Coordinates of C-alpha atoms in Angstrom, one line a residue:
Chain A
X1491 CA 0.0 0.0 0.0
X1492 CA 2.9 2.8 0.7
X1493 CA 4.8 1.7 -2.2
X1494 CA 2.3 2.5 -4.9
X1495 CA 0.7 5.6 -3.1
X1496 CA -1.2 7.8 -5.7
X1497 CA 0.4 10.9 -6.9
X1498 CA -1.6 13.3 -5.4
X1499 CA -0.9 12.0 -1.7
X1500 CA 2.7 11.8 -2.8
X1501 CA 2.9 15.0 -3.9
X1502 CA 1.9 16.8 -0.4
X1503 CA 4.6 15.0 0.9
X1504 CA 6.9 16.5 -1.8
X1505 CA 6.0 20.0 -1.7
X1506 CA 7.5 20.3 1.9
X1507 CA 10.8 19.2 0.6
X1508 CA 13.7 21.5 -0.3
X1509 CA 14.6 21.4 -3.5
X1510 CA 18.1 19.1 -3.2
X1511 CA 16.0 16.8 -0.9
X1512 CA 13.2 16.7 -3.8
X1513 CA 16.0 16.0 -6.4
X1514 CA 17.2 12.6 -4.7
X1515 CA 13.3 11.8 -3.8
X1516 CA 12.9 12.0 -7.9
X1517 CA 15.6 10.0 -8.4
X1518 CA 14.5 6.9 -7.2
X1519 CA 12.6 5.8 -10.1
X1520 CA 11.1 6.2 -13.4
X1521 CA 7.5 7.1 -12.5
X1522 CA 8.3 9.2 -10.0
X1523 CA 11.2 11.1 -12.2
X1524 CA 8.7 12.4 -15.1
X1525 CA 5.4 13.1 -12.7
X1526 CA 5.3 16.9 -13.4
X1527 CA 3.1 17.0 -9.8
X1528 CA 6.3 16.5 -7.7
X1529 CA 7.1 19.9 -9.3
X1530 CA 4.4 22.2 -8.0
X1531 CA 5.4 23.3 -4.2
X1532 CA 4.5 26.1 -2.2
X1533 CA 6.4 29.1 -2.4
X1534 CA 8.3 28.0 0.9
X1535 CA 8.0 30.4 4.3
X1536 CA 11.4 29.9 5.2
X1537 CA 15.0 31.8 4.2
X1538 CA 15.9 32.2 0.5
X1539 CA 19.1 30.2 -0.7
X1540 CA 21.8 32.1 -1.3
X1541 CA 23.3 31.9 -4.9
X1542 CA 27.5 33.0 -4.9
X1543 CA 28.9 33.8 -8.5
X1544 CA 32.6 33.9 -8.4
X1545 CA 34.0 36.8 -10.1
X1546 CA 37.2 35.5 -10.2
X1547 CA 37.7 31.6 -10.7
X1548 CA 38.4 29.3 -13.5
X1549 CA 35.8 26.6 -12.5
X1550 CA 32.4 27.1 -14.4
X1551 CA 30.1 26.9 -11.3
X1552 CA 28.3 29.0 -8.4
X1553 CA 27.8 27.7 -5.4
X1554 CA 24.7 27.6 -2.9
X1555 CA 23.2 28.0 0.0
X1556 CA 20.7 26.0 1.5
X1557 CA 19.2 27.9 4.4
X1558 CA 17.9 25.2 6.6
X1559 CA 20.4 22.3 6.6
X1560 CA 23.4 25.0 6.2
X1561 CA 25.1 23.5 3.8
X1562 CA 26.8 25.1 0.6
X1563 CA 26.5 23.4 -2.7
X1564 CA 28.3 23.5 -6.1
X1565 CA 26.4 23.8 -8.6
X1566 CA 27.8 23.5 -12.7
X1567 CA 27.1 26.4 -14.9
X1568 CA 28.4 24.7 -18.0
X1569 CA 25.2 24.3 -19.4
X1570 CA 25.4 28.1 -20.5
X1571 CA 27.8 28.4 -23.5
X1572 CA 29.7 31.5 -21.7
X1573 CA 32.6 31.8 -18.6
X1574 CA 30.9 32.0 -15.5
X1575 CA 32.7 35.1 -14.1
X1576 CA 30.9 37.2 -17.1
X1577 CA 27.9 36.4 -15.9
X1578 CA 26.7 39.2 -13.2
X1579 CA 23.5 38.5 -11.3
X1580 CA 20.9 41.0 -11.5
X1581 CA 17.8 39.9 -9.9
X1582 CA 15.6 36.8 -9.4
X1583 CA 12.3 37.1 -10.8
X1584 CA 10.3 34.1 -9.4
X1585 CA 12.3 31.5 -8.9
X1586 CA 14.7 31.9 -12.1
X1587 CA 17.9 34.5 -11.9
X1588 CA 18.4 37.1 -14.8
X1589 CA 21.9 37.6 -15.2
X1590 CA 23.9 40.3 -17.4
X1591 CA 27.0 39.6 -19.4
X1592 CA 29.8 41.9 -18.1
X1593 CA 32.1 41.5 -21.2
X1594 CA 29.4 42.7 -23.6
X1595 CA 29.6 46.0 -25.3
X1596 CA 26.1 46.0 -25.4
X1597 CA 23.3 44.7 -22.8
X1598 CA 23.0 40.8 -23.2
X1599 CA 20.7 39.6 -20.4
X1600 CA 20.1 36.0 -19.7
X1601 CA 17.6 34.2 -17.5
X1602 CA 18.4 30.9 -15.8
X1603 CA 17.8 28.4 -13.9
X1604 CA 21.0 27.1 -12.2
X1605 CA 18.8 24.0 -10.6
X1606 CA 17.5 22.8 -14.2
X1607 CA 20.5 24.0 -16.4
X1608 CA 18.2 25.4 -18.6
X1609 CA 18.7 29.4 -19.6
X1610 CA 17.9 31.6 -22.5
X1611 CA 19.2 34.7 -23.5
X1612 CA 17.3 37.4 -23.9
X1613 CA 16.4 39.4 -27.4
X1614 CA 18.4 42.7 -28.4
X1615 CA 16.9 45.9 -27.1
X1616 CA 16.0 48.4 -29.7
X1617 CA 18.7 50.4 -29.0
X1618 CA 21.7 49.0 -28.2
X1619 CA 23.3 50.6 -25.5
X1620 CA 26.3 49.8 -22.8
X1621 CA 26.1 49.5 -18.8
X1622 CA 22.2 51.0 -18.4
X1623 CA 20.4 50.7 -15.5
X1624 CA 18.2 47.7 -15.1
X1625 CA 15.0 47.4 -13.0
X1626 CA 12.3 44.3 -12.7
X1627 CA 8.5 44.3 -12.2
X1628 CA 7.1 40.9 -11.3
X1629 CA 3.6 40.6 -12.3
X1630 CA 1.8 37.7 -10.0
X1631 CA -1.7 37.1 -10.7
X1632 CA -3.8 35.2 -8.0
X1633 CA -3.8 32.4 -10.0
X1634 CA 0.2 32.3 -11.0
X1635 CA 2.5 29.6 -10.3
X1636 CA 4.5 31.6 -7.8
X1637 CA 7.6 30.2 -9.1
X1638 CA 7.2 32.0 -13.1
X1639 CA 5.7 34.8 -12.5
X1640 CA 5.1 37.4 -15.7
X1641 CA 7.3 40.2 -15.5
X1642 CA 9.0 43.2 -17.3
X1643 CA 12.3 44.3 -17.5
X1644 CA 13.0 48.3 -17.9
X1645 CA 16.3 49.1 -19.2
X1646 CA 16.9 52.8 -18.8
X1647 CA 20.2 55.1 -19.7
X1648 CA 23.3 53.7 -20.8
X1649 CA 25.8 54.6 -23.6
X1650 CA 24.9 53.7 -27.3
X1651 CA 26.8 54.7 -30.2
X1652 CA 25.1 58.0 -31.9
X1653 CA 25.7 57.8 -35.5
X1654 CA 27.1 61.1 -35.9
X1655 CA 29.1 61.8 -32.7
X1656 CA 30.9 59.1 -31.0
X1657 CA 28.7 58.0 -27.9
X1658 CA 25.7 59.6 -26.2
X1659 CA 24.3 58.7 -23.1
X1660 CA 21.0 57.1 -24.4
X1661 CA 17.7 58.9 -22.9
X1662 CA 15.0 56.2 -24.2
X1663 CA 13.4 53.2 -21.6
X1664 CA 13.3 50.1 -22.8
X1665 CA 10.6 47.4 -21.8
X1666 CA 10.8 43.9 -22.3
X1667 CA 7.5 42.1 -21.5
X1668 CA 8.0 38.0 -20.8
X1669 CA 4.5 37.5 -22.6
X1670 CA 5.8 38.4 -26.0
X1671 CA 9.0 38.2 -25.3
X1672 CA 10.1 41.2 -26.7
X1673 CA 11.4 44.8 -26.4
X1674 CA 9.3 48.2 -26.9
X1675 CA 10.8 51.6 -26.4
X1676 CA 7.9 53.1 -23.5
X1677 CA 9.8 56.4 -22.7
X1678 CA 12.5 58.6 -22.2
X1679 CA 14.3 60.1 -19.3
X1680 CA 16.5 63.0 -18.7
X1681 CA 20.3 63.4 -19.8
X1682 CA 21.3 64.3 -16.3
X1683 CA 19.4 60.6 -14.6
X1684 CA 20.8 58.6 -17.9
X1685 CA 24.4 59.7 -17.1
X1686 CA 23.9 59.4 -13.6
X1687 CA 22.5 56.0 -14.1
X1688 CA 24.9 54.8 -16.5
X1689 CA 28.3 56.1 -15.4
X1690 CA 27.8 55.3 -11.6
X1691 CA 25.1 52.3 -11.2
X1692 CA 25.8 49.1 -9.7
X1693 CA 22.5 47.8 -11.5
X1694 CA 21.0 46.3 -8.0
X1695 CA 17.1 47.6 -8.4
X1696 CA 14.7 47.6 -6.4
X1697 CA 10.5 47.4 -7.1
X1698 CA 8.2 49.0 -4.6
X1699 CA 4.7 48.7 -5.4
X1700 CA 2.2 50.9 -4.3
X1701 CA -1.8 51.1 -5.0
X1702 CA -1.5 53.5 -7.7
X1703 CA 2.2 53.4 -8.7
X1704 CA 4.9 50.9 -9.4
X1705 CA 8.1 52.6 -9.1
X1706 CA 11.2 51.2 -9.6
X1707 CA 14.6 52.5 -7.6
X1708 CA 18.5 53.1 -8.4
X1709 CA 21.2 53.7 -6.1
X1710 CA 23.6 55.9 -7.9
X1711 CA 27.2 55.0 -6.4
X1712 CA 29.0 58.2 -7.1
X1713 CA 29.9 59.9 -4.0
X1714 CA 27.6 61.2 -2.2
X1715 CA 25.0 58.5 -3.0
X1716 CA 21.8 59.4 -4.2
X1717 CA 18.9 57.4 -5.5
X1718 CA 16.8 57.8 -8.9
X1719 CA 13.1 56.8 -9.2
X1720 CA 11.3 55.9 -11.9
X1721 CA 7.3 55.6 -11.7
X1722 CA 6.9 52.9 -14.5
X1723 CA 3.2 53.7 -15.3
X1724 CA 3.8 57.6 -15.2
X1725 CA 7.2 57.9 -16.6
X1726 CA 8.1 59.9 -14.4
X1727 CA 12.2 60.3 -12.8
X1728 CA 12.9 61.7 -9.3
X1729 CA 16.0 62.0 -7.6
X1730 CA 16.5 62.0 -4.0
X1731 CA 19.5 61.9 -1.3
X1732 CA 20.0 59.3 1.5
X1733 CA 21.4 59.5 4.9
X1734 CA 24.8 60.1 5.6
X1735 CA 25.1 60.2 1.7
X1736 CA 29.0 61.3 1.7
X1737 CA 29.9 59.0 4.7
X1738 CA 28.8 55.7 3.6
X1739 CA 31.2 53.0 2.7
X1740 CA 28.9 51.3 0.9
X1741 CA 25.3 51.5 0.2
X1742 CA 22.8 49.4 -1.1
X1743 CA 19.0 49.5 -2.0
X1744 CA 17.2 46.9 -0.5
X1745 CA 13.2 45.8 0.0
X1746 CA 12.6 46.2 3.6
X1747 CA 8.8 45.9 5.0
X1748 CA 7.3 45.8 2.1
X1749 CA 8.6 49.3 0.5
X1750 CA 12.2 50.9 -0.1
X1751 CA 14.9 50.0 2.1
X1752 CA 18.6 51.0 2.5
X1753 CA 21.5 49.4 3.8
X1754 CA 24.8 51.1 4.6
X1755 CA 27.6 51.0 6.5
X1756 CA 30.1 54.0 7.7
X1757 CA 33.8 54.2 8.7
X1758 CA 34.2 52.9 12.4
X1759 CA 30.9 52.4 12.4
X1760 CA 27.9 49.6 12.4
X1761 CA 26.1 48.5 9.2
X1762 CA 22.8 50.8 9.9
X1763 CA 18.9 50.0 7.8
X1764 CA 17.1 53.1 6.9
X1765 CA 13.3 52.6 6.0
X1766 CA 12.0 55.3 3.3
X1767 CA 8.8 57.0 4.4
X1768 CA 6.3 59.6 3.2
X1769 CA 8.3 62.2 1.5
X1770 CA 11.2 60.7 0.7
X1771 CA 12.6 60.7 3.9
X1772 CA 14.4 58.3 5.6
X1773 CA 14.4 56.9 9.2
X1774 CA 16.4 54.4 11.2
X1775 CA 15.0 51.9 11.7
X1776 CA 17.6 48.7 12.8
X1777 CA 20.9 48.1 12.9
X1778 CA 23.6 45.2 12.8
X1779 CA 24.7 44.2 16.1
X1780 CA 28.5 45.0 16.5
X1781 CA 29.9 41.6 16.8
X1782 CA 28.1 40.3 13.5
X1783 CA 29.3 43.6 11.9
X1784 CA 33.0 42.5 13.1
X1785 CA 32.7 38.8 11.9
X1786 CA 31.4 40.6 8.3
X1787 CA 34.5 43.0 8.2
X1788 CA 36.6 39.7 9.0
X1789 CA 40.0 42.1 10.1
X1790 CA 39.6 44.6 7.6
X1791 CA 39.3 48.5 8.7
X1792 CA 36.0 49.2 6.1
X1793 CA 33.1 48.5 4.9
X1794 CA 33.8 48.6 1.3
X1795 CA 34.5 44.7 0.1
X1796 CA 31.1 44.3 2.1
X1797 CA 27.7 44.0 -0.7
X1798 CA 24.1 43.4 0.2
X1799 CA 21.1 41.7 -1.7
X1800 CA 17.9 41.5 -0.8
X1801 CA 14.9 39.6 -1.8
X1802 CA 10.7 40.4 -2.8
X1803 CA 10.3 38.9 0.8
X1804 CA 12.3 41.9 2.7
X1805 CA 15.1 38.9 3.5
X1806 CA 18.5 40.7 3.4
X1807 CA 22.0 39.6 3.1
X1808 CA 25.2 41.1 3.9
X1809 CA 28.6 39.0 2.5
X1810 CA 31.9 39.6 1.7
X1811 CA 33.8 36.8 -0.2
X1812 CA 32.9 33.0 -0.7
X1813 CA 34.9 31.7 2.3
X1814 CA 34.2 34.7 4.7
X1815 CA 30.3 34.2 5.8
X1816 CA 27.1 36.0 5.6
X1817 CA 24.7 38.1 7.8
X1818 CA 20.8 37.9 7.2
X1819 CA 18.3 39.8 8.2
X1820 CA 14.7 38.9 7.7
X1821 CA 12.9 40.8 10.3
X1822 CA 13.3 44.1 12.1
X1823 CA 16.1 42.7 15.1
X1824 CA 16.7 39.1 13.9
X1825 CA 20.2 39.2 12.7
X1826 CA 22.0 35.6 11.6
X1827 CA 24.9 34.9 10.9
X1828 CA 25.9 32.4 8.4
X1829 CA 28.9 30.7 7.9
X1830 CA 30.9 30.6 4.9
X1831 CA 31.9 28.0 1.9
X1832 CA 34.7 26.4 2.7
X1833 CA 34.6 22.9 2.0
X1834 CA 32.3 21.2 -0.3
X1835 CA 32.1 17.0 -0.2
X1836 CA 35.0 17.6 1.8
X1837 CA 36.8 19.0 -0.7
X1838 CA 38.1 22.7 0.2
X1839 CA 36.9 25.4 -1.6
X1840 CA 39.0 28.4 -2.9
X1841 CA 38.4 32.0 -1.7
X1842 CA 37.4 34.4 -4.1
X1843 CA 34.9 37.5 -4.0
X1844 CA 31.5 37.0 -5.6
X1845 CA 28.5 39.0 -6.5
X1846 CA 25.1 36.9 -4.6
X1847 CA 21.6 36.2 -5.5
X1848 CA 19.1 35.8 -3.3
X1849 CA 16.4 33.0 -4.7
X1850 CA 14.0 30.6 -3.7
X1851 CA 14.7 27.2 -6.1
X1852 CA 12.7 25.2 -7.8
X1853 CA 13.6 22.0 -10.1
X1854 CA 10.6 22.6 -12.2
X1855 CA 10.6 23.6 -15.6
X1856 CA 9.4 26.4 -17.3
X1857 CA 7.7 27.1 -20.4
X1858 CA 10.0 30.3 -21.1
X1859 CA 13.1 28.0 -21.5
X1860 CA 10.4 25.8 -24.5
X1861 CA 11.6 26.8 -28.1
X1862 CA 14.7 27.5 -27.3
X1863 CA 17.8 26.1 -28.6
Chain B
X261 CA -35.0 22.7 20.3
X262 CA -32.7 25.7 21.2
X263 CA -29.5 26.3 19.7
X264 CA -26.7 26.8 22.2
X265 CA -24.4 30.1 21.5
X266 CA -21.3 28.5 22.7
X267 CA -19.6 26.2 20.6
X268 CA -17.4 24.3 23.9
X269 CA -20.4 23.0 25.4
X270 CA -21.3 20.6 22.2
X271 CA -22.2 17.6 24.0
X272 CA -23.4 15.5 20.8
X273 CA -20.5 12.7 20.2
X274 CA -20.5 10.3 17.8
X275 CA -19.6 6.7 17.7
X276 CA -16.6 5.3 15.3
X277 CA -16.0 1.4 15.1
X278 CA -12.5 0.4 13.5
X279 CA -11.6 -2.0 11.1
X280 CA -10.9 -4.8 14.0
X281 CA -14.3 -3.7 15.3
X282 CA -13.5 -1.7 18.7
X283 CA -15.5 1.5 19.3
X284 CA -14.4 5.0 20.1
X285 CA -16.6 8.2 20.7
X286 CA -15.5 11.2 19.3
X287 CA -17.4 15.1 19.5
X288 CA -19.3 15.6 16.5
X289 CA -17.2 19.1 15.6
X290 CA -14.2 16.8 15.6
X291 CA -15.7 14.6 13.2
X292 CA -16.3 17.5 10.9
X293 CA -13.2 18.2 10.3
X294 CA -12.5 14.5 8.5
X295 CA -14.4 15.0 5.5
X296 CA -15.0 11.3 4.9
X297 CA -16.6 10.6 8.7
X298 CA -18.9 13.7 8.4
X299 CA -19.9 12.3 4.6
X300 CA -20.6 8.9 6.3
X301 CA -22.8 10.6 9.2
X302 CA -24.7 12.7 6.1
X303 CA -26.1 9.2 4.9
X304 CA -26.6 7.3 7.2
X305 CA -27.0 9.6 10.4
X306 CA -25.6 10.7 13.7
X307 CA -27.0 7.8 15.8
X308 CA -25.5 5.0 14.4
X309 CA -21.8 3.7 14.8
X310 CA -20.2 4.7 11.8
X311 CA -17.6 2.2 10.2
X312 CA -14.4 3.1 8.9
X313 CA -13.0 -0.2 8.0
X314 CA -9.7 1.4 6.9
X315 CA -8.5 2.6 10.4
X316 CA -7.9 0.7 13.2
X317 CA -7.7 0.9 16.9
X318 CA -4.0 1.6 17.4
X319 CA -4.1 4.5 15.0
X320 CA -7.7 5.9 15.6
X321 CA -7.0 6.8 19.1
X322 CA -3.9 9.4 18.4
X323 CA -6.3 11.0 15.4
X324 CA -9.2 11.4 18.1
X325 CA -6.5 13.0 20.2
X326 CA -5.4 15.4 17.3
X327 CA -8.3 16.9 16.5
X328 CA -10.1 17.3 20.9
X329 CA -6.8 19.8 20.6
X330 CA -8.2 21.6 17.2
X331 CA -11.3 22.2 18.2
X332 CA -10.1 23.8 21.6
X333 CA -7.9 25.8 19.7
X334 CA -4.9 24.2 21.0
X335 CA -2.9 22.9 18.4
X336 CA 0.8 24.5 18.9
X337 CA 4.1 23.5 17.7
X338 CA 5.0 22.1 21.3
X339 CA 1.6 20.2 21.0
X340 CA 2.7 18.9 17.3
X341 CA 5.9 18.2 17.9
X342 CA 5.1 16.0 20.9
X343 CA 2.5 14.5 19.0
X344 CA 5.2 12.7 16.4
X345 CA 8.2 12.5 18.8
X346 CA 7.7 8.9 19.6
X347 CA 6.2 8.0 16.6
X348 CA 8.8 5.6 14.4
X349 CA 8.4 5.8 10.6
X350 CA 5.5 2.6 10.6
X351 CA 3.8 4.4 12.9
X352 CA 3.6 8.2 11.1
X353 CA 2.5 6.0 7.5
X354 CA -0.1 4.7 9.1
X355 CA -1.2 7.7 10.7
X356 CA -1.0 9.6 6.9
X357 CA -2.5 6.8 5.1
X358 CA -5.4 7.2 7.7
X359 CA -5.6 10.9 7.9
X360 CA -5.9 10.4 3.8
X361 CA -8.9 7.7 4.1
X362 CA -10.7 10.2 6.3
X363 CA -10.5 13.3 4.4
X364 CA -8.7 15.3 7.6
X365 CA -7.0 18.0 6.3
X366 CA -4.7 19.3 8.7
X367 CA -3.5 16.4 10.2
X368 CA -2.8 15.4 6.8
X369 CA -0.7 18.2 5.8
X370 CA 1.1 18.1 9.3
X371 CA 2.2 14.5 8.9
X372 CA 3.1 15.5 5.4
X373 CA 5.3 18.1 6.7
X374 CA 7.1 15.8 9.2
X375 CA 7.6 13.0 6.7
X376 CA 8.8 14.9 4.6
X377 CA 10.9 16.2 7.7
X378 CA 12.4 12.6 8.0
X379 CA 13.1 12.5 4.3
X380 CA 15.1 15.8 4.3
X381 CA 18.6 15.2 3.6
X382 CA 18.2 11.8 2.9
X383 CA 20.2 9.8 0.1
X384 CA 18.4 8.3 -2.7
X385 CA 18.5 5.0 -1.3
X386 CA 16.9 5.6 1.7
X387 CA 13.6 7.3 0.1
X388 CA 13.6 4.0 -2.2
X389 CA 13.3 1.8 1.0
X390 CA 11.0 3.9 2.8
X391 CA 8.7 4.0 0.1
X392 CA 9.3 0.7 -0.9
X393 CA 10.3 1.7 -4.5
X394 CA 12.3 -0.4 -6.7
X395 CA 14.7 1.4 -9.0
X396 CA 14.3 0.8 -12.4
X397 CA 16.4 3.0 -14.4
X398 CA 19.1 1.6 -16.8
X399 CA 23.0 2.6 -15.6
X400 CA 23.3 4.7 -18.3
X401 CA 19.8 6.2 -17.2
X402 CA 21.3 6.7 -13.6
X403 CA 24.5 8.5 -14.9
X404 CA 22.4 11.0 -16.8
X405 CA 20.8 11.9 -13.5
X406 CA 23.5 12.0 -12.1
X407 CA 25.1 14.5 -14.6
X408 CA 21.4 16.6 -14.5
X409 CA 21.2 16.2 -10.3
X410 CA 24.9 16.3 -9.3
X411 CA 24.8 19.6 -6.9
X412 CA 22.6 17.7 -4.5
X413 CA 24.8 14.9 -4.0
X414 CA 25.8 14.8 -0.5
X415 CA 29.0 13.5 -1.7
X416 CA 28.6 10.3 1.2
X417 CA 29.2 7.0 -0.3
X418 CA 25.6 5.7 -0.1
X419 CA 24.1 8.5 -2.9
X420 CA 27.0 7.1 -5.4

């Protein structure tokens, strides 16, 4: 009787698994490898993985993170036809990861899904243009799959080449929309924001939606810091300051209780959040405790090898290089920490920095990888 | 006749015979809650015994126990995790297979959660046996899941 349960009762078991768990429970045989049903799970209450990208490593791999058991995995990138270390993450959108190539002259973005190996680049823009700013809206219907959600990319600013003059910072927006899979040019923006946006971006964004607006939000990294908005339904650009804008170390946007969030940390001192509010003003509203901040620094005298992601669920991450270990926040006091990779299989694992990913897996497959390749 | 405001004082119980024919009494807003008794009482009444031939008496007993603590309100993660802490792996398939036979939705998705708990980090090997699964894929089937699943190797002898 247990070893020829129906599907269906199988399945509830399943969808409480993590996702390296439900690979091996797939694996065991035949009928139970091609039932689709194993696939659909609940968008899981508990932590994110963490997703590393070397930046600097010869092996073709990330590694990651699984939140509950601890434990760090390698995971093979070969199946996209690029080096690894060109491949920058810029946001998850579901449970998939868009990534940019770095060594492109113009924007090549590519979505994937380290957990399937499947990916898929993304079409040209209508303007081709270098290093713009990039910003996501997820569009999740109450009846979506939480895992492939619909969503549009804005690409905005960035350097194309002007026929008659050399380069020009490019002042058109760019949408791609995942149901047609294509790009439309929806607006423009001014000079000032483009170069802002595309001299001095680290191309984190962040989405905050509101009743009436969707607005997507920048961090500019130029000394002093400053953040660019952009209402996607309005097109309309704003640009406002943040705290301690000349002091910060480093400074990252980040989704925090549901709206815009920063993170930043100053010289000699803790990494602080700020929570934006009516007005675009910002208040304190947490802060790291000092001997997490410490471990993060690992020796060094400031803040500025230190990066932050965060996630659509206000989870956010603090981490240095592979080996060093992690801080996450996912409510207002809890602070983890999280150690780093170091050995995988019992084999050791080689330092190197990284750019991270927040993402919540998922081994299913999705129709935006069909028709391609 | 009058309809009593408060829920706690619900005095109606009804009367569950097992599969090896022993009888326990259980309050009829318990028995809502497993979909398959409360069909049972819809045809053929609240005054007879029903018979759920599918459960027996060493697994009926715990489910009674379950779901006096839901209706009080009292179901907490001390509660649940006391309620599968001496329970060995026969035991919490049973319990499933009869939450699934009577329809009862939260214990169902409970003992989900904790077999799936006992399956977490688990080799391949072990969820065949506790299933009870044979595998049936060729070698060179098993090498190209191996290439396609290779992250979550746990890298310990018994995946391999």
């Amino acid at each position: 009787m247990w070893s020829n349960l129906p599907f269906d009762v199988l399945s509830s078991i399943f969808s409480f698994l993590s996702p390296d768990s439900l690979a091996r429970a797939r694996s065991t045989c035949k009928n139970w490898h091609t039932c689709k049903i194993f696939l659909t799970q609940h968008k899981p209450h508990e932590a994110p993985w963490f997703l590393a990208l070397p930046i600097r490593n010869h092996q073709k791999s990330c590694y990651a993170h699984n939140p509950i058991t601890k434990i760090w995995y390698e995971i093979s990138l070969d199946f996209i036809p690029l080096q690894s270390t060109i491949l920058k993450p810029i946001s998850p959108i579901g449970s998939l990861i868009l990534l940019k190539v770095t060594n492109s002259t113009t924007l090549q973005l590519v979505l994937c899904n380290p957990f399937t190996r499947q990916f898929k680049y993304l079409p040209k823009l209508n303007v081709s243009r270098t290093n713009p700013a990039c910003g996501i809206v997820t569009i999740l219907e109450p009846n979506d799959v939480w895992n492939f959600p619909d969503f549009r990319i804005y690409v905005a600013g960035g350097m194309s080449g002007a026929k008659h003059s050399g380069t020009a910072y490019e002042s058109t927006v760019e949408m791609y929309d995942s149901c047609v899979d294509t790009w439309k040019i929806v607006g423009s923006m001014p000079v000032e924001f483009s170069i802002r946006l595309t001299v001095w971006t680290p191309n984190e964004n962040v989405c905050v939606k509101e009743t009436r607006t969707t607005t997507l939000y920048w961090i500019t990294s130029a000394r002093a810091y400053s953040v660019m908005g952009f209402d996607v339904g309005n097109n309309c650009w704003r640009q406002f300051g943040v705290p301690l804008a000349d002091k910060l170390e480093f400074a990252t946007l980040v989704r925090w209780n549901g709206g815009l969030g920063l993170v930043g940390g100053t010289c000699g001192g803790s990494v602080c959040v700020w929570e934006m509010s009516e007005g675009d003003k910002w208040c304190l509203v947490d802060e790291m405790p000092i001997e997490l901040g410490l471990r993060l620094l690992c020796g060094k005298r400031n803040w500025e090898g230190v990066k932050c992601v965060s996630d659509d669920d206000d989870a956010i991450c603090l981490y240095g290089e592979l080996g060093y270990g992690m801080v996450i926040c996912r409510k207002v006091g809890e602070w983890d920490w999280v150690d780093g990779c170091g050995y995988i299989k019992g084999k050791k694992v080689l330092n190197c920095p990284i750019r991270g990913i927040l993402v919540h897996p998922t081994l299913a497959s999705s129709s935006i990888f069909l028709n391609y390749k | 006749m009058a309809q009593e405001a408060s829920s706690s004082t619900s005095s109606k119980t009804i009367s569950l015979k097992t599969g090896d024919g022993e009888i326990f009494e259980i309050e009829a807003s318990a028995a809502k809650q497993m979909k398959t008794v409360q069909r049972l009482i819809d045809d053929l009444g609240d005054d007879i015994t029903i018979p759920l031939h599918n459960v027996f008496s060493k697994e009926l007993p715990k489910i009674i126990e379950y779901y006096k603590k839901d209706i009080t309100g009292e179901i907490t993660k001390d509660f649940e995790a006391e309620f599968v802490k001496d329970l060995n792996d026969d035991e919490v398939k049973v319990l499933f297979l009869a939450a699934n036979y009577l329809d009862a939705n939260k214990l169902f998705e409970f003992l989900s959660q904790n077999i799936a708990d006992r399956l977490e980090s688990k080799s391949v090997e072990y969820v065949r046996k506790y299933f009870g699964v044979e595998n049936d894929f060729t070698p060179e089937e098993e090498s190209k899941l191996r290439e396609e699943r290779a992250w979550s190797f746990r890298g310990i002898k018994e995946d391999e």
